[in-house]
């Protein structure tokens, strides 16, 4: 494995993965509608309405971000489609799917056309970064709440259909995969840095899976006894996370108004999983966050144990499941430590006597961002996130601003 010194190439394999991602997003949308219809037919219109409401809120937030980004993008990188049609597609909640289809069109040209190959490669990278971010937003605003609702319904009815089990497994995999895809997308901005190896990617995927599963279980169990209490709990924790994000001074969107939308969506992600939004040393912030989530989830689980009737037998099988949740979360933390200590790409770099970013434990003056991209072809949004995630020190920030094009 050698470090990258050129833009990541988009080839037939990446095109196939992009097509699979588009198909999966389409299938997920139809499955959500089908599940909501099943709830309504089985005499639970409240569950159907809540499921559709979660889908609508997540879609509206993602479409708003997509439209705001298109308006701020350089004209040369916008799709050759009238602005009125683009606005209509976003109002109809089809903006993300349009982006995916447009990416497939550009990706096809990149794979098979010979003219202006480098420009098309850069254009494809720009598009892919936005799709990765929108997929992350969509996943955490829709899939994780849907997962909690689905698990709650299974526990409430004490019955699980095969489709529900498959849906839950697929949703958990999608959540972990979106985090891995987002992380890999951020790393593409780093100059002369090693890509994630197969083993590193697997550990990264597993640690996120093991951290998210106990969180979803604790929320579903709490909702089993106090469904309206969970709404209060979400509101309070979301507000705390929103204030925490705001105090860290994000600068993701182009103006203050949309920036509040971004912070609100990040607060939802933080309700379920860690997400770095500020420059500087992340180790202490990560410890505070995971400590809070561990205590919060433990209290939710204990509240269920305390509130359930002692003579209740129908949920007695959950006792060993709840007992395994804490070891599962601790295993996820252990895998994260393992990744950063032995499997992170910077380990290979340190062995060669060079510096890399230390996104879990501190900054480095040796961090360099890609300078071969034209300033107009750099995705400013993902570029800013890469800066914050990989913890630039002040000298490295100045080098970046001077060499790679300003944010």
mmCIF file of C-alpha atoms in Angstrom:
data_model
loop_
_atom_site.group_PDB
_atom_site.id
_atom_site.type_symbol
_atom_site.label_atom_id
_atom_site.label_comp_id
_atom_site.label_asym_id
_atom_site.label_seq_id
_atom_site.Cartn_x
_atom_site.Cartn_y
_atom_site.Cartn_z
ATOM 1 C CA UNK A 1 0.000 0.000 0.000
ATOM 2 C CA UNK A 2 1.407 3.382 -0.991
ATOM 3 C CA UNK A 3 0.236 6.902 -0.178
ATOM 4 C CA UNK A 4 -1.963 8.801 -2.591
ATOM 5 C CA UNK A 5 -0.413 11.674 -4.485
ATOM 6 C CA UNK A 6 -3.182 12.111 -7.081
ATOM 7 C CA UNK A 7 -6.960 12.395 -6.979
ATOM 8 C CA UNK A 8 -8.718 9.092 -6.307
ATOM 9 C CA UNK A 9 -9.739 7.604 -9.621
ATOM 10 C CA UNK A 10 -13.371 6.917 -10.406
ATOM 11 C CA UNK A 11 -13.621 3.665 -12.336
ATOM 12 C CA UNK A 12 -16.154 0.954 -13.240
ATOM 13 C CA UNK A 13 -16.140 -0.463 -9.691
ATOM 14 C CA UNK A 14 -16.978 2.933 -8.199
ATOM 15 C CA UNK A 15 -19.688 3.389 -10.833
ATOM 16 C CA UNK A 16 -21.215 0.033 -9.877
ATOM 17 C CA UNK A 17 -21.129 0.982 -6.186
ATOM 18 C CA UNK A 18 -22.770 4.330 -6.961
ATOM 19 C CA UNK A 19 -25.515 2.548 -8.910
ATOM 20 C CA UNK A 20 -26.004 0.099 -6.032
ATOM 21 C CA UNK A 21 -26.243 3.004 -3.581
ATOM 22 C CA UNK A 22 -28.899 4.684 -5.719
ATOM 23 C CA UNK A 23 -30.870 1.438 -5.959
ATOM 24 C CA UNK A 24 -30.590 0.904 -2.204
ATOM 25 C CA UNK A 25 -31.864 4.432 -1.492
ATOM 26 C CA UNK A 26 -34.825 3.841 -3.813
ATOM 27 C CA UNK A 27 -35.597 0.484 -2.225
ATOM 28 C CA UNK A 28 -35.357 1.999 1.256
ATOM 29 C CA UNK A 29 -37.903 4.664 0.315
ATOM 30 C CA UNK A 30 -40.381 2.105 -1.009
ATOM 31 C CA UNK A 31 -39.846 -0.135 2.022
ATOM 32 C CA UNK A 32 -40.611 2.756 4.387
ATOM 33 C CA UNK A 33 -43.848 3.447 2.547
ATOM 34 C CA UNK A 34 -44.765 -0.242 2.533
ATOM 35 C CA UNK A 35 -44.116 -0.610 6.279
ATOM 36 C CA UNK A 36 -46.225 2.477 7.029
ATOM 37 C CA UNK A 37 -49.051 1.027 4.933
ATOM 38 C CA UNK A 38 -48.780 -2.249 6.863
ATOM 39 C CA UNK A 39 -49.112 -0.355 10.151
ATOM 40 C CA UNK A 40 -52.246 1.399 8.891
ATOM 41 C CA UNK A 41 -53.830 -1.835 7.628
ATOM 42 C CA UNK A 42 -53.126 -3.609 10.919
ATOM 43 C CA UNK A 43 -55.057 -0.968 12.854
ATOM 44 C CA UNK A 44 -52.197 1.224 14.050
ATOM 45 C CA UNK A 45 -52.603 4.539 12.217
ATOM 46 C CA UNK A 46 -50.521 6.318 14.857
ATOM 47 C CA UNK A 47 -47.486 4.199 14.064
ATOM 48 C CA UNK A 48 -48.040 4.732 10.347
ATOM 49 C CA UNK A 49 -48.317 8.499 10.808
ATOM 50 C CA UNK A 50 -45.183 8.616 12.979
ATOM 51 C CA UNK A 51 -43.224 6.540 10.457
ATOM 52 C CA UNK A 52 -44.259 8.821 7.593
ATOM 53 C CA UNK A 53 -43.576 11.922 9.691
ATOM 54 C CA UNK A 54 -40.006 10.761 10.391
ATOM 55 C CA UNK A 55 -39.516 10.105 6.692
ATOM 56 C CA UNK A 56 -40.946 13.514 5.735
ATOM 57 C CA UNK A 57 -38.840 15.499 8.225
ATOM 58 C CA UNK A 58 -35.620 13.718 7.225
ATOM 59 C CA UNK A 59 -36.343 14.152 3.531
ATOM 60 C CA UNK A 60 -37.255 17.838 3.889
ATOM 61 C CA UNK A 61 -34.034 18.603 5.803
ATOM 62 C CA UNK A 62 -31.867 16.751 3.266
ATOM 63 C CA UNK A 63 -33.629 18.414 0.310
ATOM 64 C CA UNK A 64 -33.160 21.843 1.892
ATOM 65 C CA UNK A 65 -29.421 21.219 2.279
ATOM 66 C CA UNK A 66 -29.146 19.914 -1.271
ATOM 67 C CA UNK A 67 -30.891 22.988 -2.697
ATOM 68 C CA UNK A 68 -28.842 25.435 -0.636
ATOM 69 C CA UNK A 69 -25.632 23.729 -1.745
ATOM 70 C CA UNK A 70 -26.622 23.827 -5.408
ATOM 71 C CA UNK A 71 -27.319 27.549 -5.161
ATOM 72 C CA UNK A 72 -23.873 28.204 -3.673
ATOM 73 C CA UNK A 73 -21.916 25.905 -6.009
ATOM 74 C CA UNK A 74 -19.807 27.356 -8.850
ATOM 75 C CA UNK A 75 -21.942 27.643 -12.017
ATOM 76 C CA UNK A 76 -19.611 25.303 -13.927
ATOM 77 C CA UNK A 77 -20.365 22.489 -11.482
ATOM 78 C CA UNK A 78 -24.136 22.818 -11.454
ATOM 79 C CA UNK A 79 -26.217 20.416 -13.542
ATOM 80 C CA UNK A 80 -27.244 21.791 -16.929
ATOM 81 C CA UNK A 81 -30.874 21.931 -15.808
ATOM 82 C CA UNK A 82 -33.079 25.038 -15.441
ATOM 83 C CA UNK A 83 -33.157 26.380 -11.890
ATOM 84 C CA UNK A 84 -36.965 26.185 -11.861
ATOM 85 C CA UNK A 85 -36.843 22.454 -12.603
ATOM 86 C CA UNK A 86 -34.221 21.895 -9.896
ATOM 87 C CA UNK A 87 -36.364 23.775 -7.380
ATOM 88 C CA UNK A 88 -39.404 21.718 -8.367
ATOM 89 C CA UNK A 89 -37.483 18.461 -7.937
ATOM 90 C CA UNK A 90 -36.417 19.476 -4.455
ATOM 91 C CA UNK A 91 -39.943 20.547 -3.519
ATOM 92 C CA UNK A 92 -41.126 17.121 -4.675
ATOM 93 C CA UNK A 93 -38.439 15.545 -2.425
ATOM 94 C CA UNK A 94 -36.571 14.186 -5.455
ATOM 95 C CA UNK A 95 -33.453 16.338 -5.219
ATOM 96 C CA UNK A 96 -31.257 13.641 -3.678
ATOM 97 C CA UNK A 97 -32.297 11.064 -6.273
ATOM 98 C CA UNK A 98 -31.622 13.607 -9.019
ATOM 99 C CA UNK A 99 -28.125 14.088 -7.602
ATOM 100 C CA UNK A 100 -27.571 10.323 -7.605
ATOM 101 C CA UNK A 101 -28.729 9.973 -11.227
ATOM 102 C CA UNK A 102 -26.629 12.961 -12.251
ATOM 103 C CA UNK A 103 -23.625 11.390 -10.537
ATOM 104 C CA UNK A 104 -24.208 8.168 -12.499
ATOM 105 C CA UNK A 105 -24.309 10.190 -15.723
ATOM 106 C CA UNK A 106 -21.033 11.973 -14.925
ATOM 107 C CA UNK A 107 -19.520 8.725 -13.658
ATOM 108 C CA UNK A 108 -20.359 6.999 -16.928
ATOM 109 C CA UNK A 109 -18.556 9.743 -18.844
ATOM 110 C CA UNK A 110 -15.576 9.451 -16.514
ATOM 111 C CA UNK A 111 -15.357 5.695 -17.025
ATOM 112 C CA UNK A 112 -15.817 5.525 -20.775
ATOM 113 C CA UNK A 113 -15.164 8.981 -22.279
ATOM 114 C CA UNK A 114 -11.615 10.096 -23.035
ATOM 115 C CA UNK A 115 -12.056 13.849 -23.417
ATOM 116 C CA UNK A 116 -11.237 16.106 -20.457
ATOM 117 C CA UNK A 117 -10.745 13.121 -18.188
ATOM 118 C CA UNK A 118 -9.044 15.029 -15.337
ATOM 119 C CA UNK A 119 -11.735 17.715 -15.206
ATOM 120 C CA UNK A 120 -14.419 15.041 -15.155
ATOM 121 C CA UNK A 121 -12.601 13.179 -12.375
ATOM 122 C CA UNK A 122 -12.551 16.330 -10.257
ATOM 123 C CA UNK A 123 -16.188 17.042 -11.071
ATOM 124 C CA UNK A 124 -17.115 13.499 -10.039
ATOM 125 C CA UNK A 125 -15.225 13.871 -6.753
ATOM 126 C CA UNK A 126 -17.119 17.112 -6.042
ATOM 127 C CA UNK A 127 -20.480 15.415 -6.637
ATOM 128 C CA UNK A 128 -19.576 12.292 -4.660
ATOM 129 C CA UNK A 129 -18.618 14.305 -1.573
ATOM 130 C CA UNK A 130 -22.028 15.984 -1.444
ATOM 131 C CA UNK A 131 -23.863 12.689 -1.943
ATOM 132 C CA UNK A 132 -21.850 11.127 0.885
ATOM 133 C CA UNK A 133 -22.811 13.959 3.247
ATOM 134 C CA UNK A 134 -26.475 13.927 2.227
ATOM 135 C CA UNK A 135 -26.588 10.154 2.676
ATOM 136 C CA UNK A 136 -25.218 10.583 6.205
ATOM 137 C CA UNK A 137 -27.863 13.195 7.037
ATOM 138 C CA UNK A 138 -30.644 11.076 5.555
ATOM 139 C CA UNK A 139 -29.479 7.994 7.438
ATOM 140 C CA UNK A 140 -29.377 9.578 10.879
ATOM 141 C CA UNK A 141 -32.463 11.729 10.487
ATOM 142 C CA UNK A 142 -34.595 8.898 9.136
ATOM 143 C CA UNK A 143 -33.066 5.419 9.545
ATOM 144 C CA UNK A 144 -32.005 5.633 13.189
ATOM 145 C CA UNK A 145 -35.382 6.993 14.423
ATOM 146 C CA UNK A 146 -37.123 4.415 12.228
ATOM 147 C CA UNK A 147 -34.956 1.711 13.775
ATOM 148 C CA UNK A 148 -35.963 2.821 17.261
ATOM 149 C CA UNK A 149 -39.624 2.848 16.252
ATOM 150 C CA UNK A 150 -39.385 -0.574 14.601
ATOM 151 C CA UNK A 151 -37.688 -2.133 17.623
ATOM 152 C CA UNK A 152 -40.261 -0.515 19.916
ATOM 153 C CA UNK A 153 -43.115 -1.987 17.859
ATOM 154 C CA UNK A 154 -41.537 -5.453 17.889
ATOM 155 C CA UNK A 155 -41.147 -5.304 21.673
ATOM 156 C CA UNK A 156 -44.612 -3.833 22.160
ATOM 157 C CA UNK A 157 -46.344 -6.530 20.096
ATOM 158 C CA UNK A 158 -43.888 -9.216 21.233
ATOM 159 C CA UNK A 159 -43.863 -10.432 17.652
ATOM 160 C CA UNK A 160 -41.334 -10.013 14.869
ATOM 161 C CA UNK A 161 -42.036 -10.580 11.215
ATOM 162 C CA UNK A 162 -39.239 -11.783 8.970
ATOM 163 C CA UNK A 163 -39.443 -8.524 7.036
ATOM 164 C CA UNK A 164 -39.003 -6.554 10.259
ATOM 165 C CA UNK A 165 -35.903 -8.512 11.221
ATOM 166 C CA UNK A 166 -34.412 -8.087 7.768
ATOM 167 C CA UNK A 167 -35.319 -4.421 7.794
ATOM 168 C CA UNK A 168 -33.616 -3.854 11.125
ATOM 169 C CA UNK A 169 -30.476 -5.695 10.070
ATOM 170 C CA UNK A 170 -30.295 -3.766 6.810
ATOM 171 C CA UNK A 171 -30.864 -0.444 8.571
ATOM 172 C CA UNK A 172 -28.092 -1.103 11.122
ATOM 173 C CA UNK A 173 -25.709 -1.975 8.297
ATOM 174 C CA UNK A 174 -26.706 1.165 6.362
ATOM 175 C CA UNK A 175 -26.047 3.405 9.358
ATOM 176 C CA UNK A 176 -22.569 1.967 9.946
ATOM 177 C CA UNK A 177 -21.812 1.977 6.225
ATOM 178 C CA UNK A 178 -22.781 5.641 5.841
ATOM 179 C CA UNK A 179 -20.298 6.566 8.597
ATOM 180 C CA UNK A 180 -17.528 4.579 6.895
ATOM 181 C CA UNK A 181 -18.322 6.122 3.507
ATOM 182 C CA UNK A 182 -18.309 9.612 5.036
ATOM 183 C CA UNK A 183 -14.933 9.009 6.719
ATOM 184 C CA UNK A 184 -13.396 7.705 3.502
ATOM 185 C CA UNK A 185 -14.757 10.729 1.655
ATOM 186 C CA UNK A 186 -13.084 13.072 4.141
ATOM 187 C CA UNK A 187 -9.751 11.274 3.795
ATOM 188 C CA UNK A 188 -9.762 11.916 0.059
ATOM 189 C CA UNK A 189 -8.855 15.554 0.833
ATOM 190 C CA UNK A 190 -5.577 14.599 2.512
ATOM 191 C CA UNK A 191 -2.362 14.869 0.528
ATOM 192 C CA UNK A 192 0.076 11.917 0.607
ATOM 193 C CA UNK A 193 -2.023 9.965 3.107
ATOM 194 C CA UNK A 194 -2.686 6.274 3.140
ATOM 195 C CA UNK A 195 -6.176 5.052 2.404
ATOM 196 C CA UNK A 196 -8.016 2.839 4.858
ATOM 197 C CA UNK A 197 -6.986 -0.779 4.440
ATOM 198 C CA UNK A 198 -9.564 -3.540 4.299
ATOM 199 C CA UNK A 199 -8.864 -4.467 7.922
ATOM 200 C CA UNK A 200 -9.073 -0.841 9.065
ATOM 201 C CA UNK A 201 -12.387 -0.408 7.231
ATOM 202 C CA UNK A 202 -13.844 -3.524 8.858
ATOM 203 C CA UNK A 203 -12.855 -2.392 12.358
ATOM 204 C CA UNK A 204 -14.160 1.127 11.667
ATOM 205 C CA UNK A 205 -17.455 -0.375 10.489
ATOM 206 C CA UNK A 206 -17.755 -2.740 13.467
ATOM 207 C CA UNK A 207 -16.981 -0.175 16.153
ATOM 208 C CA UNK A 208 -19.750 2.109 14.895
ATOM 209 C CA UNK A 209 -22.143 -0.841 14.730
ATOM 210 C CA UNK A 210 -21.340 -1.934 18.298
ATOM 211 C CA UNK A 211 -21.766 1.601 19.632
ATOM 212 C CA UNK A 212 -25.059 2.307 17.879
ATOM 213 C CA UNK A 213 -26.840 -0.999 18.645
ATOM 214 C CA UNK A 214 -26.929 -0.543 22.464
ATOM 215 C CA UNK A 215 -28.057 3.060 22.027
ATOM 216 C CA UNK A 216 -31.025 2.039 19.880
ATOM 217 C CA UNK A 217 -31.918 -0.759 22.304
ATOM 218 C CA UNK A 218 -31.868 1.555 25.336
ATOM 219 C CA UNK A 219 -34.121 4.085 23.595
ATOM 220 C CA UNK A 220 -36.602 1.416 22.472
ATOM 221 C CA UNK A 221 -36.785 -0.119 25.953
ATOM 222 C CA UNK A 222 -37.404 3.263 27.559
ATOM 223 C CA UNK A 223 -40.128 3.993 24.996
ATOM 224 C CA UNK A 224 -41.741 0.661 25.816
ATOM 225 C CA UNK A 225 -42.817 1.998 29.222
ATOM 226 C CA UNK A 226 -42.785 5.766 28.638
ATOM 227 C CA UNK A 227 -43.301 6.539 24.909
ATOM 228 C CA UNK A 228 -44.031 10.210 25.581
ATOM 229 C CA UNK A 229 -41.108 10.311 27.993
ATOM 230 C CA UNK A 230 -38.809 9.406 25.114
ATOM 231 C CA UNK A 231 -40.062 12.473 23.216
ATOM 232 C CA UNK A 232 -39.119 14.623 26.214
ATOM 233 C CA UNK A 233 -35.777 12.860 26.507
ATOM 234 C CA UNK A 234 -34.987 13.442 22.825
ATOM 235 C CA UNK A 235 -35.936 17.114 23.072
ATOM 236 C CA UNK A 236 -33.689 17.733 26.088
ATOM 237 C CA UNK A 237 -30.681 15.798 24.781
ATOM 238 C CA UNK A 238 -31.080 17.284 21.292
ATOM 239 C CA UNK A 239 -31.159 20.790 22.771
ATOM 240 C CA UNK A 240 -28.004 20.100 24.794
ATOM 241 C CA UNK A 241 -26.236 18.752 21.698
ATOM 242 C CA UNK A 242 -27.401 21.720 19.623
ATOM 243 C CA UNK A 243 -25.971 24.151 22.170
ATOM 244 C CA UNK A 244 -22.732 22.159 22.299
ATOM 245 C CA UNK A 245 -22.382 22.282 18.511
ATOM 246 C CA UNK A 246 -23.207 26.009 18.459
ATOM 247 C CA UNK A 247 -20.572 26.764 21.111
ATOM 248 C CA UNK A 248 -17.964 25.034 18.959
ATOM 249 C CA UNK A 249 -18.520 27.588 16.190
ATOM 250 C CA UNK A 250 -19.258 25.620 13.037
ATOM 251 C CA UNK A 251 -18.841 27.213 9.605
ATOM 252 C CA UNK A 252 -20.325 24.655 7.229
ATOM 253 C CA UNK A 253 -23.043 26.546 5.340
ATOM 254 C CA UNK A 254 -22.776 29.786 3.404
ATOM 255 C CA UNK A 255 -24.905 31.957 5.710
ATOM 256 C CA UNK A 256 -26.031 32.048 9.374
ATOM 257 C CA UNK A 257 -29.603 30.878 8.728
ATOM 258 C CA UNK A 258 -28.729 27.620 6.948
ATOM 259 C CA UNK A 259 -25.927 27.103 9.475
ATOM 260 C CA UNK A 260 -28.571 26.661 12.166
ATOM 261 C CA UNK A 261 -30.169 23.929 10.045
ATOM 262 C CA UNK A 262 -26.820 22.177 9.808
ATOM 263 C CA UNK A 263 -26.285 22.411 13.573
ATOM 264 C CA UNK A 264 -29.788 21.047 14.204
ATOM 265 C CA UNK A 265 -29.077 18.026 11.991
ATOM 266 C CA UNK A 266 -25.705 17.418 13.622
ATOM 267 C CA UNK A 267 -27.431 17.490 17.020
ATOM 268 C CA UNK A 268 -29.673 14.643 15.817
ATOM 269 C CA UNK A 269 -26.609 12.659 14.722
ATOM 270 C CA UNK A 270 -25.013 13.247 18.123
ATOM 271 C CA UNK A 271 -28.132 11.867 19.789
ATOM 272 C CA UNK A 272 -27.154 8.509 18.294
ATOM 273 C CA UNK A 273 -23.452 8.652 17.368
ATOM 274 C CA UNK A 274 -20.233 10.685 17.674
ATOM 275 C CA UNK A 275 -19.675 13.390 15.043
ATOM 276 C CA UNK A 276 -16.767 15.834 15.157
ATOM 277 C CA UNK A 277 -17.516 19.451 14.161
ATOM 278 C CA UNK A 278 -14.649 21.502 15.614
ATOM 279 C CA UNK A 279 -10.933 21.904 15.057
ATOM 280 C CA UNK A 280 -8.373 20.964 17.640
ATOM 281 C CA UNK A 281 -7.846 18.086 20.000
ATOM 282 C CA UNK A 282 -10.791 15.676 19.770
ATOM 283 C CA UNK A 283 -9.751 13.134 22.402
ATOM 284 C CA UNK A 284 -11.195 15.068 25.339
ATOM 285 C CA UNK A 285 -14.427 15.934 23.501
ATOM 286 C CA UNK A 286 -14.815 12.307 22.461
ATOM 287 C CA UNK A 287 -14.323 11.075 26.022
ATOM 288 C CA UNK A 288 -16.917 13.561 27.309
ATOM 289 C CA UNK A 289 -19.389 12.563 24.608
ATOM 290 C CA UNK A 290 -19.030 8.795 24.981
ATOM 291 C CA UNK A 291 -19.107 9.100 28.764
ATOM 292 C CA UNK A 292 -22.369 11.053 28.546
ATOM 293 C CA UNK A 293 -23.964 8.604 26.092
ATOM 294 C CA UNK A 294 -22.846 5.614 28.179
ATOM 295 C CA UNK A 295 -24.352 7.073 31.358
ATOM 296 C CA UNK A 296 -27.508 8.205 29.559
ATOM 297 C CA UNK A 297 -28.098 4.834 27.879
ATOM 298 C CA UNK A 298 -27.390 2.993 31.129
ATOM 299 C CA UNK A 299 -29.950 5.125 32.962
ATOM 300 C CA UNK A 300 -32.521 4.436 30.241
ATOM 301 C CA UNK A 301 -31.923 0.708 30.541
ATOM 302 C CA UNK A 302 -32.104 0.807 34.342
ATOM 303 C CA UNK A 303 -35.327 2.818 34.138
ATOM 304 C CA UNK A 304 -36.864 0.010 32.086
ATOM 305 C CA UNK A 305 -35.656 -2.617 34.567
ATOM 306 C CA UNK A 306 -37.091 -0.588 37.432
ATOM 307 C CA UNK A 307 -40.398 0.192 35.708
ATOM 308 C CA UNK A 308 -41.272 -3.260 34.362
ATOM 309 C CA UNK A 309 -43.638 -5.386 36.437
ATOM 310 C CA UNK A 310 -41.751 -8.077 38.400
ATOM 311 C CA UNK A 311 -44.264 -10.729 37.335
ATOM 312 C CA UNK A 312 -43.997 -9.806 33.654
ATOM 313 C CA UNK A 313 -42.892 -12.826 31.640
ATOM 314 C CA UNK A 314 -43.375 -11.772 28.036
ATOM 315 C CA UNK A 315 -40.225 -9.640 28.067
ATOM 316 C CA UNK A 316 -38.131 -11.810 30.368
ATOM 317 C CA UNK A 317 -35.932 -12.763 27.401
ATOM 318 C CA UNK A 318 -34.767 -9.142 27.261
ATOM 319 C CA UNK A 319 -32.886 -9.409 30.564
ATOM 320 C CA UNK A 320 -29.849 -11.167 29.014
ATOM 321 C CA UNK A 321 -30.074 -8.852 26.008
ATOM 322 C CA UNK A 322 -29.932 -5.783 28.238
ATOM 323 C CA UNK A 323 -27.082 -7.366 30.207
ATOM 324 C CA UNK A 324 -25.123 -7.776 26.968
ATOM 325 C CA UNK A 325 -25.685 -4.160 25.873
ATOM 326 C CA UNK A 326 -23.022 -2.674 28.165
ATOM 327 C CA UNK A 327 -20.291 -5.161 27.106
ATOM 328 C CA UNK A 328 -21.295 -4.470 23.484
ATOM 329 C CA UNK A 329 -20.797 -0.719 23.939
ATOM 330 C CA UNK A 330 -17.487 -1.243 25.743
ATOM 331 C CA UNK A 331 -16.390 -3.568 22.920
ATOM 332 C CA UNK A 332 -17.185 -0.800 20.448
ATOM 333 C CA UNK A 333 -15.020 1.617 22.443
ATOM 334 C CA UNK A 334 -12.239 -0.979 22.613
ATOM 335 C CA UNK A 335 -12.378 -1.449 18.828
ATOM 336 C CA UNK A 336 -12.170 2.315 18.374
ATOM 337 C CA UNK A 337 -9.061 2.472 20.565
ATOM 338 C CA UNK A 338 -7.625 -0.483 18.631
ATOM 339 C CA UNK A 339 -8.243 1.294 15.341
ATOM 340 C CA UNK A 340 -6.509 4.525 16.347
ATOM 341 C CA UNK A 341 -3.625 2.791 18.078
ATOM 342 C CA UNK A 342 -2.745 0.075 15.577
ATOM 343 C CA UNK A 343 -4.895 0.208 12.414
ATOM 344 C CA UNK A 344 -5.254 3.907 11.594
ATOM 345 C CA UNK A 345 -3.359 4.920 8.424
ATOM 346 C CA UNK A 346 -1.195 7.317 10.478
ATOM 347 C CA UNK A 347 0.409 4.301 12.183
ATOM 348 C CA UNK A 348 1.985 3.321 8.871
ATOM 349 C CA UNK A 349 3.066 6.919 8.308
ATOM 350 C CA UNK A 350 4.700 7.184 11.747
ATOM 351 C CA UNK A 351 6.604 3.986 11.038
ATOM 352 C CA UNK A 352 8.095 5.732 8.006
ATOM 353 C CA UNK A 353 9.077 8.762 10.100
ATOM 354 C CA UNK A 354 6.486 11.157 8.652
ATOM 355 C CA UNK A 355 3.544 12.982 10.231
ATOM 356 C CA UNK A 356 -0.124 12.397 9.666
ATOM 357 C CA UNK A 357 -3.288 13.700 11.175
ATOM 358 C CA UNK A 358 -4.339 12.467 14.584
ATOM 359 C CA UNK A 359 -8.059 12.935 14.497
ATOM 360 C CA UNK A 360 -8.624 11.239 17.825
ATOM 361 C CA UNK A 361 -5.749 12.531 19.887
ATOM 362 C CA UNK A 362 -4.481 15.822 18.585
ATOM 363 C CA UNK A 363 -3.273 18.003 15.742
ATOM 364 C CA UNK A 364 -0.144 17.848 13.625
ATOM 365 C CA UNK A 365 1.837 20.469 11.788
ATOM 366 C CA UNK A 366 2.469 17.897 9.077
ATOM 367 C CA UNK A 367 -1.106 17.658 7.844
ATOM 368 C CA UNK A 368 -1.342 18.618 4.184
ATOM 369 C CA UNK A 369 -4.462 18.901 2.086
ATOM 370 C CA UNK A 370 -4.664 18.297 -1.620
ATOM 371 C CA UNK A 371 -3.209 21.211 -3.556
ATOM 372 C CA UNK A 372 -3.559 19.766 -7.056
ATOM 373 C CA UNK A 373 -7.285 20.602 -7.206
ATOM 374 C CA UNK A 374 -8.365 23.869 -8.763
ATOM 375 C CA UNK A 375 -9.965 26.146 -6.140
ATOM 376 C CA UNK A 376 -13.280 26.206 -8.045
ATOM 377 C CA UNK A 377 -13.341 22.402 -8.106
ATOM 378 C CA UNK A 378 -12.851 21.925 -4.369
ATOM 379 C CA UNK A 379 -15.942 21.029 -2.394
ATOM 380 C CA UNK A 380 -15.739 23.784 0.246
ATOM 381 C CA UNK A 381 -18.187 22.059 2.570
ATOM 382 C CA UNK A 382 -16.412 18.717 2.769
ATOM 383 C CA UNK A 383 -13.060 20.514 2.724
ATOM 384 C CA UNK A 384 -14.041 22.388 5.894
ATOM 385 C CA UNK A 385 -15.204 19.156 7.531
ATOM 386 C CA UNK A 386 -11.913 17.480 6.610
ATOM 387 C CA UNK A 387 -10.058 20.342 8.282
ATOM 388 C CA UNK A 388 -12.062 19.973 11.479
ATOM 389 C CA UNK A 389 -12.032 16.177 11.507
ATOM 390 C CA UNK A 390 -8.307 15.853 10.983
ATOM 391 C CA UNK A 391 -7.412 18.494 13.572
ATOM 392 C CA UNK A 392 -5.162 20.999 11.849
ATOM 393 C CA UNK A 393 -2.813 23.044 13.975
ATOM 394 C CA UNK A 394 -2.414 26.721 13.141
ATOM 395 C CA UNK A 395 0.752 26.377 10.961
ATOM 396 C CA UNK A 396 -0.888 23.571 9.002
ATOM 397 C CA UNK A 397 -4.025 25.662 8.530
ATOM 398 C CA UNK A 398 -1.936 28.495 7.094
ATOM 399 C CA UNK A 399 -0.132 26.089 4.767
ATOM 400 C CA UNK A 400 -3.486 24.757 3.634
ATOM 401 C CA UNK A 401 -4.938 28.198 2.976
ATOM 402 C CA UNK A 402 -1.865 29.232 1.012
ATOM 403 C CA UNK A 403 -1.465 26.042 -0.987
ATOM 404 C CA UNK A 404 -4.762 24.298 -1.554
ATOM 405 C CA UNK A 405 -7.137 27.173 -2.150
ATOM 406 C CA UNK A 406 -9.018 29.003 0.562
ATOM 407 C CA UNK A 407 -12.083 27.657 2.222
#
